[in-house]
């Protein structure tokens, strides 16, 4: 039997050994999902929604356990883990309301015939998800996919197998047998799932893995939603409210120890205010202490793995060797656990790797620029990614002008990214393919199908 070593990143100790789903079992579960799909799709939307709300209620009974498991497996502060675990108890009902609107049949006008546009499920969906938001990311795929009448085979990240198992137990316990199926394993199991007899892959993870999945899915022309990484810019013009811009930079570069696809990873500051802004950022970032997620004093937990910490350290060391100024942090803590401190780099040149490749760690990278709109747009777009972006200026017209020219799915002007109900989560360029959330996102778990017949005369 092959197993995953489930490691506590705060100590480096093994929490559990989890059995990896072998090829025969994976095939059996995909076949079970396929066989269970017609009966699940034959239920009314309301019947499916009721089962899913019951799943959310079951989750509500286990949010403390789920929160503790999240902190144990990937390290984030316990209060944040519990909030994440609890959020979907209410959020499931909201998403179901949105899905109901998105999937409602439409009558299309035609002269002599009646045409009804319906939205049919695609069949079996593979949900392959990451570890950084180990409850939210899976549920943002599972709920709309299942509500639309698909069945699902779900593979959580190999770094959070127990979290994935709790989610699957809560929902599968309220669903007919075979509607939601759990497989465990790393990238090879994910790759086998993509190749298997599934109709669609809903994926959240890194750009490299997304590219691999897209290639593999080409063989069967499988449908895809890929939510990938980012290298989000934040532009600070000379007339910005510096206090609020600095607060946004620090919070959204350091939250979840920087392990967020829409972290602020590049900060472009008008030269005239660069020194003052750096002082503000350093003062605020100095408060972001790190330690075990179970310790109430920790604003940041450890990084998820030794490998992830190594990647961040290499990028920071490379930037410093190439002339960036190390202003805060920058040295991995000694001892057990994969800790890395809040780090601030000044005078980061645009040519460096850290200005282009995703860092996914608690690093604030400050690059002064000439303060012009033209240069701000040029720098913000100087990346293959296009997830989020932020612009700070007291001139809202300028903020909107610049925001419209930045190639990304969502832009915050004088605030962090918005999260209005109904907005899809959009990765432009190499940050994604397809969307999750909102009407646009929910519809992607379905095939639009038109039925036409002559009007009665
Ligand atoms: P991260 O490094 O942020 O975990 P990954 O993209 O490596 O991001 O992983 C996200 C998810 O994709 C995980 O569940 C992982 O096991 C899975 N995965 C990794 N490689 C592949 C692959 N080649 N095919 C399918 N899934 C994969």
Tab-separated table of C-alpha atoms and ligand atoms in Angstrom:
chain	number	residue	atom	x	y	z
A	1	UNK	CA	0.000	0.000	0.000
A	2	UNK	CA	1.450	3.441	-0.933
A	3	UNK	CA	0.843	6.304	1.437
A	4	UNK	CA	1.097	10.083	1.686
A	5	UNK	CA	3.053	11.387	4.684
A	6	UNK	CA	0.819	14.145	6.031
A	7	UNK	CA	3.234	16.642	7.638
A	8	UNK	CA	2.571	19.410	10.184
A	9	UNK	CA	4.499	22.366	8.696
A	10	UNK	CA	4.916	24.028	12.105
A	11	UNK	CA	6.937	21.090	13.438
A	12	UNK	CA	7.967	18.951	10.457
A	13	UNK	CA	6.369	15.963	12.185
A	14	UNK	CA	4.143	13.403	10.508
A	15	UNK	CA	0.484	13.764	11.505
A	16	UNK	CA	-0.895	10.791	9.599
A	17	UNK	CA	-0.212	8.362	6.777
A	18	UNK	CA	-2.929	8.425	4.165
A	19	UNK	CA	-3.555	5.608	1.729
A	20	UNK	CA	-3.115	6.679	-1.901
A	21	UNK	CA	-5.947	5.691	-4.244
A	22	UNK	CA	-4.522	3.109	-6.675
A	23	UNK	CA	-5.288	2.973	-10.401
A	24	UNK	CA	-7.950	0.248	-10.137
A	25	UNK	CA	-9.807	2.037	-7.334
A	26	UNK	CA	-9.662	5.328	-9.201
A	27	UNK	CA	-11.189	3.682	-12.259
A	28	UNK	CA	-13.884	2.087	-10.117
A	29	UNK	CA	-14.809	5.431	-8.519
A	30	UNK	CA	-14.950	7.247	-11.860
A	31	UNK	CA	-17.224	4.464	-13.202
A	32	UNK	CA	-19.389	4.753	-10.086
A	33	UNK	CA	-19.638	8.530	-10.593
A	34	UNK	CA	-20.659	7.915	-14.218
A	35	UNK	CA	-23.279	5.324	-13.261
A	36	UNK	CA	-24.712	7.565	-10.533
A	37	UNK	CA	-24.974	10.682	-12.701
A	38	UNK	CA	-28.269	10.167	-14.624
A	39	UNK	CA	-30.332	9.620	-11.453
A	40	UNK	CA	-28.725	12.650	-9.766
A	41	UNK	CA	-29.399	14.809	-12.857
A	42	UNK	CA	-32.983	13.526	-12.957
A	43	UNK	CA	-33.741	15.128	-9.575
A	44	UNK	CA	-35.105	18.657	-9.683
A	45	UNK	CA	-32.742	21.515	-8.932
A	46	UNK	CA	-34.502	22.088	-5.626
A	47	UNK	CA	-34.048	18.442	-4.616
A	48	UNK	CA	-30.331	18.621	-5.354
A	49	UNK	CA	-30.034	21.966	-3.563
A	50	UNK	CA	-31.729	20.519	-0.493
A	51	UNK	CA	-29.179	17.680	-0.310
A	52	UNK	CA	-26.329	20.178	-0.672
A	53	UNK	CA	-27.747	22.435	2.048
A	54	UNK	CA	-27.885	19.337	4.264
A	55	UNK	CA	-24.189	18.784	3.441
A	56	UNK	CA	-23.436	22.365	4.516
A	57	UNK	CA	-25.348	21.780	7.754
A	58	UNK	CA	-23.241	18.643	8.387
A	59	UNK	CA	-20.159	20.796	7.802
A	60	UNK	CA	-21.562	23.258	10.352
A	61	UNK	CA	-21.414	20.483	12.979
A	62	UNK	CA	-17.707	19.979	12.322
A	63	UNK	CA	-16.255	23.457	11.773
A	64	UNK	CA	-14.037	23.377	14.872
A	65	UNK	CA	-12.592	20.016	13.878
A	66	UNK	CA	-12.179	21.162	10.279
A	67	UNK	CA	-10.483	24.413	11.346
A	68	UNK	CA	-8.043	22.545	13.587
A	69	UNK	CA	-7.278	20.071	10.816
A	70	UNK	CA	-6.573	22.894	8.365
A	71	UNK	CA	-4.142	24.541	10.794
A	72	UNK	CA	-2.488	21.217	11.573
A	73	UNK	CA	-2.051	20.306	7.891
A	74	UNK	CA	-1.129	23.610	6.215
A	75	UNK	CA	-0.302	25.936	9.090
A	76	UNK	CA	-2.553	28.996	8.845
A	77	UNK	CA	-3.644	30.728	12.087
A	78	UNK	CA	-6.472	28.818	13.745
A	79	UNK	CA	-8.931	31.739	13.773
A	80	UNK	CA	-8.533	32.103	9.995
A	81	UNK	CA	-8.854	28.352	9.475
A	82	UNK	CA	-12.062	28.247	11.513
A	83	UNK	CA	-13.458	31.237	9.623
A	84	UNK	CA	-12.723	29.480	6.347
A	85	UNK	CA	-14.346	26.283	7.594
A	86	UNK	CA	-17.451	28.099	8.839
A	87	UNK	CA	-17.868	30.411	5.845
A	88	UNK	CA	-19.308	27.763	3.570
A	89	UNK	CA	-22.073	26.824	5.976
A	90	UNK	CA	-23.883	30.021	4.939
A	91	UNK	CA	-22.128	30.537	1.637
A	92	UNK	CA	-23.425	27.249	0.211
A	93	UNK	CA	-27.014	28.565	0.339
A	94	UNK	CA	-25.980	31.827	-1.357
A	95	UNK	CA	-24.145	29.996	-4.113
A	96	UNK	CA	-27.119	27.691	-4.653
A	97	UNK	CA	-29.382	30.728	-5.155
A	98	UNK	CA	-26.946	32.079	-7.733
A	99	UNK	CA	-26.730	28.724	-9.490
A	100	UNK	CA	-30.534	28.526	-9.658
A	101	UNK	CA	-30.605	31.863	-11.498
A	102	UNK	CA	-27.730	30.886	-13.771
A	103	UNK	CA	-29.338	27.606	-14.826
A	104	UNK	CA	-32.951	28.728	-15.231
A	105	UNK	CA	-34.273	27.856	-18.729
A	106	UNK	CA	-34.733	30.784	-21.120
A	107	UNK	CA	-37.233	31.296	-23.905
A	108	UNK	CA	-35.565	32.666	-27.020
A	109	UNK	CA	-37.591	34.691	-29.498
A	110	UNK	CA	-38.077	33.303	-33.024
A	111	UNK	CA	-40.701	34.075	-35.637
A	112	UNK	CA	-42.410	30.748	-36.198
A	113	UNK	CA	-41.021	28.505	-33.519
A	114	UNK	CA	-40.564	28.218	-29.815
A	115	UNK	CA	-36.981	27.794	-28.609
A	116	UNK	CA	-36.100	26.930	-25.053
A	117	UNK	CA	-32.498	27.192	-23.943
A	118	UNK	CA	-31.765	24.713	-21.171
A	119	UNK	CA	-28.530	24.089	-19.316
A	120	UNK	CA	-27.681	20.426	-18.975
A	121	UNK	CA	-24.964	18.906	-16.783
A	122	UNK	CA	-21.771	17.809	-18.494
A	123	UNK	CA	-21.523	14.421	-16.726
A	124	UNK	CA	-18.603	13.588	-14.437
A	125	UNK	CA	-16.414	16.438	-13.165
A	126	UNK	CA	-12.917	15.934	-11.718
A	127	UNK	CA	-12.225	18.515	-8.982
A	128	UNK	CA	-8.479	18.943	-8.377
A	129	UNK	CA	-7.610	21.502	-5.748
A	130	UNK	CA	-4.722	23.130	-3.829
A	131	UNK	CA	-3.781	23.446	-0.152
A	132	UNK	CA	-3.767	27.224	0.463
A	133	UNK	CA	-7.532	27.558	1.043
A	134	UNK	CA	-8.200	23.853	1.516
A	135	UNK	CA	-11.927	24.211	2.297
A	136	UNK	CA	-12.906	27.188	0.129
A	137	UNK	CA	-11.215	26.120	-3.086
A	138	UNK	CA	-12.766	22.624	-3.251
A	139	UNK	CA	-16.232	23.887	-2.300
A	140	UNK	CA	-16.157	26.616	-4.934
A	141	UNK	CA	-16.031	23.781	-7.482
A	142	UNK	CA	-18.027	21.054	-5.734
A	143	UNK	CA	-21.177	23.089	-4.965
A	144	UNK	CA	-21.884	24.512	-8.448
A	145	UNK	CA	-20.746	21.316	-10.210
A	146	UNK	CA	-23.056	19.103	-8.116
A	147	UNK	CA	-25.952	21.576	-8.108
A	148	UNK	CA	-25.936	21.533	-11.904
A	149	UNK	CA	-26.463	17.754	-11.899
A	150	UNK	CA	-22.919	16.541	-12.436
A	151	UNK	CA	-21.313	13.906	-10.265
A	152	UNK	CA	-17.802	14.588	-8.981
A	153	UNK	CA	-14.533	12.807	-8.293
A	154	UNK	CA	-12.587	15.035	-5.921
A	155	UNK	CA	-8.849	15.002	-5.295
A	156	UNK	CA	-7.658	17.360	-2.561
A	157	UNK	CA	-4.032	18.420	-2.470
A	158	UNK	CA	-1.701	15.771	-1.070
A	159	UNK	CA	-0.702	18.363	1.559
A	160	UNK	CA	-4.238	18.513	3.052
A	161	UNK	CA	-5.713	15.015	2.705
A	162	UNK	CA	-7.528	15.012	6.069
A	163	UNK	CA	-9.180	18.366	5.345
A	164	UNK	CA	-10.330	16.982	1.986
A	165	UNK	CA	-11.669	13.854	3.652
A	166	UNK	CA	-13.770	15.851	6.153
A	167	UNK	CA	-15.303	17.951	3.362
A	168	UNK	CA	-16.088	14.839	1.331
A	169	UNK	CA	-17.626	13.055	4.349
A	170	UNK	CA	-19.886	16.009	5.234
A	171	UNK	CA	-21.329	16.339	1.746
A	172	UNK	CA	-21.204	12.725	0.499
A	173	UNK	CA	-23.055	11.670	3.666
A	174	UNK	CA	-26.078	13.681	2.475
A	175	UNK	CA	-25.908	12.719	-1.209
A	176	UNK	CA	-26.903	9.525	-3.029
A	177	UNK	CA	-24.134	6.946	-3.240
A	178	UNK	CA	-21.544	7.674	-5.951
A	179	UNK	CA	-22.456	11.357	-6.450
A	180	UNK	CA	-19.347	12.681	-4.667
A	181	UNK	CA	-16.252	10.481	-4.586
A	182	UNK	CA	-12.904	11.138	-2.922
A	183	UNK	CA	-9.507	10.070	-4.223
A	184	UNK	CA	-6.221	10.742	-2.459
A	185	UNK	CA	-2.749	11.230	-3.884
A	186	UNK	CA	-0.307	13.670	-5.452
A	187	UNK	CA	0.219	14.873	-9.023
A	188	UNK	CA	0.354	11.372	-10.519
A	189	UNK	CA	-3.120	10.597	-9.152
A	190	UNK	CA	-4.317	13.990	-10.446
A	191	UNK	CA	-2.880	13.183	-13.878
A	192	UNK	CA	-4.582	9.751	-13.883
A	193	UNK	CA	-7.884	11.424	-12.970
A	194	UNK	CA	-7.539	13.918	-15.845
A	195	UNK	CA	-6.929	11.005	-18.234
A	196	UNK	CA	-9.799	8.918	-16.868
A	197	UNK	CA	-13.383	8.843	-18.156
A	198	UNK	CA	-14.339	12.316	-16.856
A	199	UNK	CA	-16.057	15.022	-18.946
A	200	UNK	CA	-14.662	18.089	-17.264
A	201	UNK	CA	-11.809	19.164	-15.017
A	202	UNK	CA	-12.291	21.936	-12.463
A	203	UNK	CA	-8.808	22.861	-11.259
A	204	UNK	CA	-7.316	25.424	-8.891
A	205	UNK	CA	-3.535	25.419	-8.573
A	206	UNK	CA	-0.302	26.528	-10.194
A	207	UNK	CA	0.111	27.740	-13.757
A	208	UNK	CA	2.539	24.910	-14.618
A	209	UNK	CA	0.116	22.220	-13.506
A	210	UNK	CA	-2.711	24.042	-15.297
A	211	UNK	CA	-0.729	23.912	-18.526
A	212	UNK	CA	-0.099	20.192	-18.057
A	213	UNK	CA	-3.780	19.549	-17.434
A	214	UNK	CA	-4.793	21.554	-20.487
A	215	UNK	CA	-2.469	19.516	-22.699
A	216	UNK	CA	-3.695	16.213	-21.268
A	217	UNK	CA	-7.350	17.255	-21.512
A	218	UNK	CA	-6.854	17.970	-25.218
A	219	UNK	CA	-6.887	14.231	-25.989
A	220	UNK	CA	-10.545	13.910	-25.078
A	221	UNK	CA	-11.459	17.594	-25.688
A	222	UNK	CA	-12.537	17.664	-22.060
A	223	UNK	CA	-14.082	20.850	-20.702
A	224	UNK	CA	-11.876	22.870	-18.377
A	225	UNK	CA	-11.938	25.522	-15.708
A	226	UNK	CA	-8.415	26.441	-14.625
A	227	UNK	CA	-7.896	28.950	-11.798
A	228	UNK	CA	-4.160	29.593	-11.694
A	229	UNK	CA	-1.551	31.789	-10.073
A	230	UNK	CA	-0.798	35.471	-10.297
A	231	UNK	CA	1.861	38.133	-9.916
A	232	UNK	CA	-0.463	40.921	-8.857
A	233	UNK	CA	0.775	44.521	-9.122
A	234	UNK	CA	-0.230	47.398	-6.864
A	235	UNK	CA	0.456	50.894	-8.190
A	236	UNK	CA	0.867	53.832	-5.784
A	237	UNK	CA	0.658	57.235	-7.484
A	238	UNK	CA	2.063	60.375	-5.877
A	239	UNK	CA	-1.395	61.630	-4.803
A	240	UNK	CA	-2.428	58.352	-3.101
A	241	UNK	CA	-3.588	57.955	0.483
A	242	UNK	CA	-0.288	56.377	1.508
A	243	UNK	CA	-1.511	55.072	4.842
A	244	UNK	CA	-4.324	53.080	3.294
A	245	UNK	CA	-2.164	51.908	0.346
A	246	UNK	CA	0.521	50.673	2.779
A	247	UNK	CA	-2.110	48.870	4.851
A	248	UNK	CA	-3.416	47.114	1.739
A	249	UNK	CA	0.077	46.130	0.588
A	250	UNK	CA	1.077	44.646	3.930
A	251	UNK	CA	-2.160	42.785	4.625
A	252	UNK	CA	-2.460	41.337	1.156
A	253	UNK	CA	1.191	40.453	0.688
A	254	UNK	CA	1.491	38.716	4.063
A	255	UNK	CA	-1.935	37.143	4.696
A	256	UNK	CA	-1.794	33.320	4.671
A	257	UNK	CA	2.024	33.752	4.764
A	258	UNK	CA	1.782	35.135	1.236
A	259	UNK	CA	0.440	31.851	-0.072
A	260	UNK	CA	-2.495	33.329	-1.969
A	261	UNK	CA	-2.954	33.385	-5.738
A	262	UNK	CA	-4.071	37.042	-5.555
A	263	UNK	CA	-1.381	38.253	-3.112
A	264	UNK	CA	0.090	41.674	-3.790
A	265	UNK	CA	3.450	40.551	-5.217
A	266	UNK	CA	4.770	43.696	-6.942
A	267	UNK	CA	4.457	47.245	-5.660
A	268	UNK	CA	5.206	50.140	-8.019
A	269	UNK	CA	5.610	53.404	-6.083
A	270	UNK	CA	6.023	56.885	-7.535
A	271	UNK	CA	9.658	57.924	-6.896
A	272	UNK	CA	8.682	61.180	-5.162
A	273	UNK	CA	6.986	59.317	-2.292
A	274	UNK	CA	8.953	56.037	-2.375
A	275	UNK	CA	10.978	56.661	0.806
A	276	UNK	CA	7.987	57.665	2.892
A	277	UNK	CA	5.954	54.749	1.587
A	278	UNK	CA	8.721	52.269	2.384
A	279	UNK	CA	8.862	53.561	5.975
A	280	UNK	CA	5.108	53.033	6.372
A	281	UNK	CA	5.253	49.542	4.886
A	282	UNK	CA	8.171	48.470	7.067
A	283	UNK	CA	6.483	49.779	10.237
A	284	UNK	CA	3.320	47.828	9.496
A	285	UNK	CA	5.055	44.657	8.252
A	286	UNK	CA	7.161	44.530	11.439
A	287	UNK	CA	3.958	43.676	13.340
A	288	UNK	CA	3.414	40.513	11.329
A	289	UNK	CA	4.945	37.974	13.649
A	290	UNK	CA	5.171	34.341	12.626
A	291	UNK	CA	4.739	31.190	14.679
A	292	UNK	CA	2.548	28.127	15.018
A	293	UNK	CA	-0.988	28.701	13.778
A	294	UNK	CA	-2.187	27.350	17.147
A	295	UNK	CA	-0.435	30.203	18.950
A	296	UNK	CA	-2.855	33.128	19.196
A	297	UNK	CA	-0.045	35.650	18.831
A	298	UNK	CA	0.922	34.500	15.319
A	299	UNK	CA	-0.307	36.640	12.481
A	300	UNK	CA	1.381	34.253	10.053
A	301	UNK	CA	1.801	30.505	10.302
A	302	UNK	CA	4.641	28.553	8.715
A	303	UNK	CA	4.971	28.081	4.978
A	304	UNK	CA	3.277	24.911	3.837
A	305	UNK	CA	6.413	22.891	3.074
A	306	UNK	CA	10.183	22.944	3.054
A	307	UNK	CA	10.050	23.021	-0.743
A	308	UNK	CA	7.818	26.095	-0.810
A	309	UNK	CA	10.028	27.884	1.698
A	310	UNK	CA	13.107	26.976	-0.356
A	311	UNK	CA	11.585	28.537	-3.489
A	312	UNK	CA	10.832	31.803	-1.671
A	313	UNK	CA	14.283	31.974	-0.065
A	314	UNK	CA	15.942	31.362	-3.432
A	315	UNK	CA	13.988	34.177	-5.079
A	316	UNK	CA	14.725	36.629	-2.246
A	317	UNK	CA	18.432	35.693	-2.119
A	318	UNK	CA	18.631	36.045	-5.915
A	319	UNK	CA	17.047	39.512	-5.771
A	320	UNK	CA	19.432	40.674	-3.024
A	321	UNK	CA	22.456	39.291	-4.904
A	322	UNK	CA	21.286	41.280	-7.943
A	323	UNK	CA	21.098	44.585	-6.040
A	324	UNK	CA	17.704	44.707	-4.291
A	325	UNK	CA	17.882	46.205	-0.779
A	326	UNK	CA	16.850	43.859	2.040
A	327	UNK	CA	14.896	46.103	4.413
A	328	UNK	CA	13.153	43.568	6.643
A	329	UNK	CA	13.296	39.811	7.260
A	330	UNK	CA	14.794	37.743	4.468
A	331	UNK	CA	16.355	34.967	6.537
A	332	UNK	CA	14.591	31.662	7.168
A	333	UNK	CA	14.189	30.881	10.850
A	334	UNK	CA	16.443	28.204	12.397
A	335	UNK	CA	14.892	25.167	14.022
A	336	UNK	CA	12.005	22.912	13.171
A	337	UNK	CA	9.019	24.017	11.116
A	338	UNK	CA	9.008	25.781	7.765
A	339	UNK	CA	8.912	29.377	9.001
A	340	UNK	CA	9.859	32.413	6.927
A	341	UNK	CA	9.554	35.973	8.242
A	342	UNK	CA	7.722	38.964	6.810
A	343	UNK	CA	10.203	40.333	4.277
A	344	UNK	CA	10.488	43.716	2.556
A	345	UNK	CA	12.742	44.377	-0.439
A	346	UNK	CA	13.426	47.914	-1.700
A	347	UNK	CA	14.680	49.127	-5.108
A	348	UNK	CA	13.719	45.887	-6.820
A	349	UNK	CA	14.632	46.101	-10.484
A	350	UNK	CA	11.962	45.104	-12.975
A	351	UNK	CA	14.363	42.736	-14.748
A	352	UNK	CA	14.672	40.387	-11.728
A	353	UNK	CA	12.970	36.996	-11.455
A	354	UNK	CA	11.052	38.227	-8.394
A	355	UNK	CA	9.377	40.851	-10.595
A	356	UNK	CA	8.041	38.215	-13.004
A	357	UNK	CA	7.676	34.770	-11.424
A	358	UNK	CA	5.129	34.032	-8.718
A	359	UNK	CA	6.704	34.119	-5.223
A	360	UNK	CA	3.886	32.661	-3.087
A	361	UNK	CA	5.530	33.754	0.128
A	362	UNK	CA	5.499	36.650	2.652
A	363	UNK	CA	7.541	39.058	0.556
A	364	UNK	CA	6.838	42.727	-0.247
A	365	UNK	CA	8.721	43.850	-3.309
A	366	UNK	CA	8.956	47.643	-3.803
A	367	UNK	CA	9.932	49.137	-7.164
A	368	UNK	CA	10.051	52.949	-7.587
A	369	UNK	CA	8.879	54.308	-10.969
A	370	UNK	CA	8.606	57.741	-12.622
A	371	UNK	CA	5.004	58.203	-11.482
A	372	UNK	CA	3.463	58.388	-14.979
A	373	UNK	CA	0.315	56.508	-16.019
A	374	UNK	CA	2.026	55.166	-19.099
A	375	UNK	CA	4.878	53.573	-17.149
A	376	UNK	CA	2.519	52.247	-14.454
A	377	UNK	CA	0.487	50.360	-17.057
A	378	UNK	CA	3.600	49.105	-18.802
A	379	UNK	CA	5.071	47.740	-15.552
A	380	UNK	CA	1.795	46.253	-14.321
A	381	UNK	CA	1.378	44.377	-17.597
A	382	UNK	CA	4.986	43.173	-17.734
A	383	UNK	CA	4.131	39.586	-16.735
A	384	UNK	CA	2.427	36.591	-18.319
A	385	UNK	CA	-0.129	36.574	-15.468
A	386	UNK	CA	-3.326	38.576	-15.167
A	387	UNK	CA	-5.223	37.797	-11.980
A	388	UNK	CA	-5.704	40.849	-9.735
A	389	UNK	CA	-4.287	44.376	-9.613
A	390	UNK	CA	-4.669	47.471	-7.419
A	391	UNK	CA	-4.294	51.173	-8.106
A	392	UNK	CA	-4.032	53.891	-5.444
A	393	UNK	CA	-4.646	57.539	-6.410
A	394	UNK	CA	-6.958	60.268	-5.103
A	395	UNK	CA	-7.984	60.945	-8.720
A	396	UNK	CA	-10.668	58.318	-9.335
A	397	UNK	CA	-10.809	59.028	-13.094
A	398	UNK	CA	-7.108	58.280	-13.342
A	399	UNK	CA	-7.569	55.162	-11.207
A	400	UNK	CA	-10.306	53.883	-13.503
A	401	UNK	CA	-8.311	54.726	-16.656
A	402	UNK	CA	-5.286	52.813	-15.424
A	403	UNK	CA	-7.415	49.936	-14.074
A	404	UNK	CA	-9.041	49.446	-17.483
A	405	UNK	CA	-5.642	49.194	-19.169
A	406	UNK	CA	-4.190	46.628	-16.768
A	407	UNK	CA	-4.706	43.150	-18.175
A	408	UNK	CA	-6.287	41.320	-15.272
A	409	UNK	CA	-9.598	39.877	-14.214
A	410	UNK	CA	-10.258	42.121	-11.219
A	411	UNK	CA	-8.842	45.482	-10.158
A	412	UNK	CA	-9.257	47.313	-6.847
A	413	UNK	CA	-9.048	51.120	-6.948
A	414	UNK	CA	-8.168	52.631	-3.541
A	415	UNK	CA	-9.115	49.305	-1.966
A	416	UNK	CA	-8.212	45.646	-2.259
A	417	UNK	CA	-10.017	43.500	-4.855
A	418	UNK	CA	-13.784	43.660	-4.481
A	419	UNK	CA	-15.846	40.594	-3.686
A	420	UNK	CA	-19.354	41.712	-4.609
A	421	UNK	CA	-21.825	38.856	-4.739
A	422	UNK	CA	-22.171	37.607	-8.277
A	423	UNK	CA	-18.711	38.567	-9.548
A	424	UNK	CA	-16.927	35.711	-11.275
A	425	UNK	CA	-13.306	35.048	-10.350
A	426	UNK	CA	-11.366	35.701	-13.554
A	427	UNK	CA	-7.786	34.928	-14.478
A	428	UNK	CA	-6.760	36.868	-17.587
A	429	UNK	CA	-3.840	35.682	-19.742
A	430	UNK	CA	-1.936	32.833	-18.035
A	431	UNK	CA	-3.785	33.184	-14.723
A	432	UNK	CA	-6.677	31.066	-15.821
A	433	UNK	CA	-8.968	29.568	-18.382
A	434	UNK	CA	-12.698	29.805	-17.749
A	435	UNK	CA	-14.175	31.202	-14.544
A	436	UNK	CA	-15.534	30.154	-11.181
A	437	UNK	CA	-18.399	31.904	-9.433
A	438	UNK	CA	-21.110	34.268	-10.596
A	439	UNK	CA	-23.511	33.445	-13.399
A	440	UNK	CA	-20.639	33.176	-15.899
A	441	UNK	CA	-18.808	30.711	-13.690
A	442	UNK	CA	-21.724	28.499	-12.671
A	443	UNK	CA	-22.835	28.055	-16.282
A	444	UNK	CA	-19.516	26.489	-17.161
A	445	UNK	CA	-20.527	23.303	-15.392
A	446	UNK	CA	-23.267	22.878	-17.996
A	447	UNK	CA	-23.868	22.549	-21.706
A	448	UNK	CA	-26.331	25.097	-23.118
A	449	UNK	CA	-28.798	23.134	-25.226
A	450	UNK	CA	-31.613	24.619	-27.321
A	451	UNK	CA	-34.869	22.777	-28.014
A	452	UNK	CA	-37.048	24.204	-30.793
A	453	UNK	CA	-40.506	23.314	-32.012
A	454	UNK	CA	-43.093	25.043	-34.232
A	455	UNK	CA	-45.463	27.493	-32.593
A	456	UNK	CA	-48.984	26.127	-32.279
A	457	UNK	CA	-51.169	27.795	-34.920
B	1	LIG	P1	0.636	23.863	-5.538
B	1	LIG	O1	2.088	23.726	-5.776
B	1	LIG	O2	0.202	25.249	-5.259
B	1	LIG	O3	0.049	22.798	-4.645
B	1	LIG	P2	-0.071	22.396	-7.827
B	1	LIG	O4	-0.548	22.951	-9.119
B	1	LIG	O5	1.185	21.651	-7.792
B	1	LIG	O6	-0.091	23.646	-6.891
B	1	LIG	O7	-1.174	21.455	-7.171
B	1	LIG	C1	-2.568	21.707	-7.210
B	1	LIG	C2	-3.279	20.378	-7.331
B	1	LIG	O8	-2.947	19.773	-8.584
B	1	LIG	C3	-2.911	19.367	-6.263
B	1	LIG	O9	-4.077	18.648	-5.888
B	1	LIG	C4	-1.915	18.469	-6.986
B	1	LIG	O10	-1.829	17.165	-6.455
B	1	LIG	C5	-2.515	18.428	-8.378
B	1	LIG	N1	-1.585	18.085	-9.458
B	1	LIG	C6	-0.233	18.243	-9.497
B	1	LIG	N2	0.258	17.828	-10.689
B	1	LIG	C7	-0.810	17.407	-11.436
B	1	LIG	C8	-0.958	16.885	-12.767
B	1	LIG	N3	0.080	16.715	-13.583
B	1	LIG	N4	-2.205	16.572	-13.179
B	1	LIG	C9	-3.271	16.761	-12.393
B	1	LIG	N5	-3.197	17.239	-11.134
B	1	LIG	C10	-1.980	17.568	-10.649
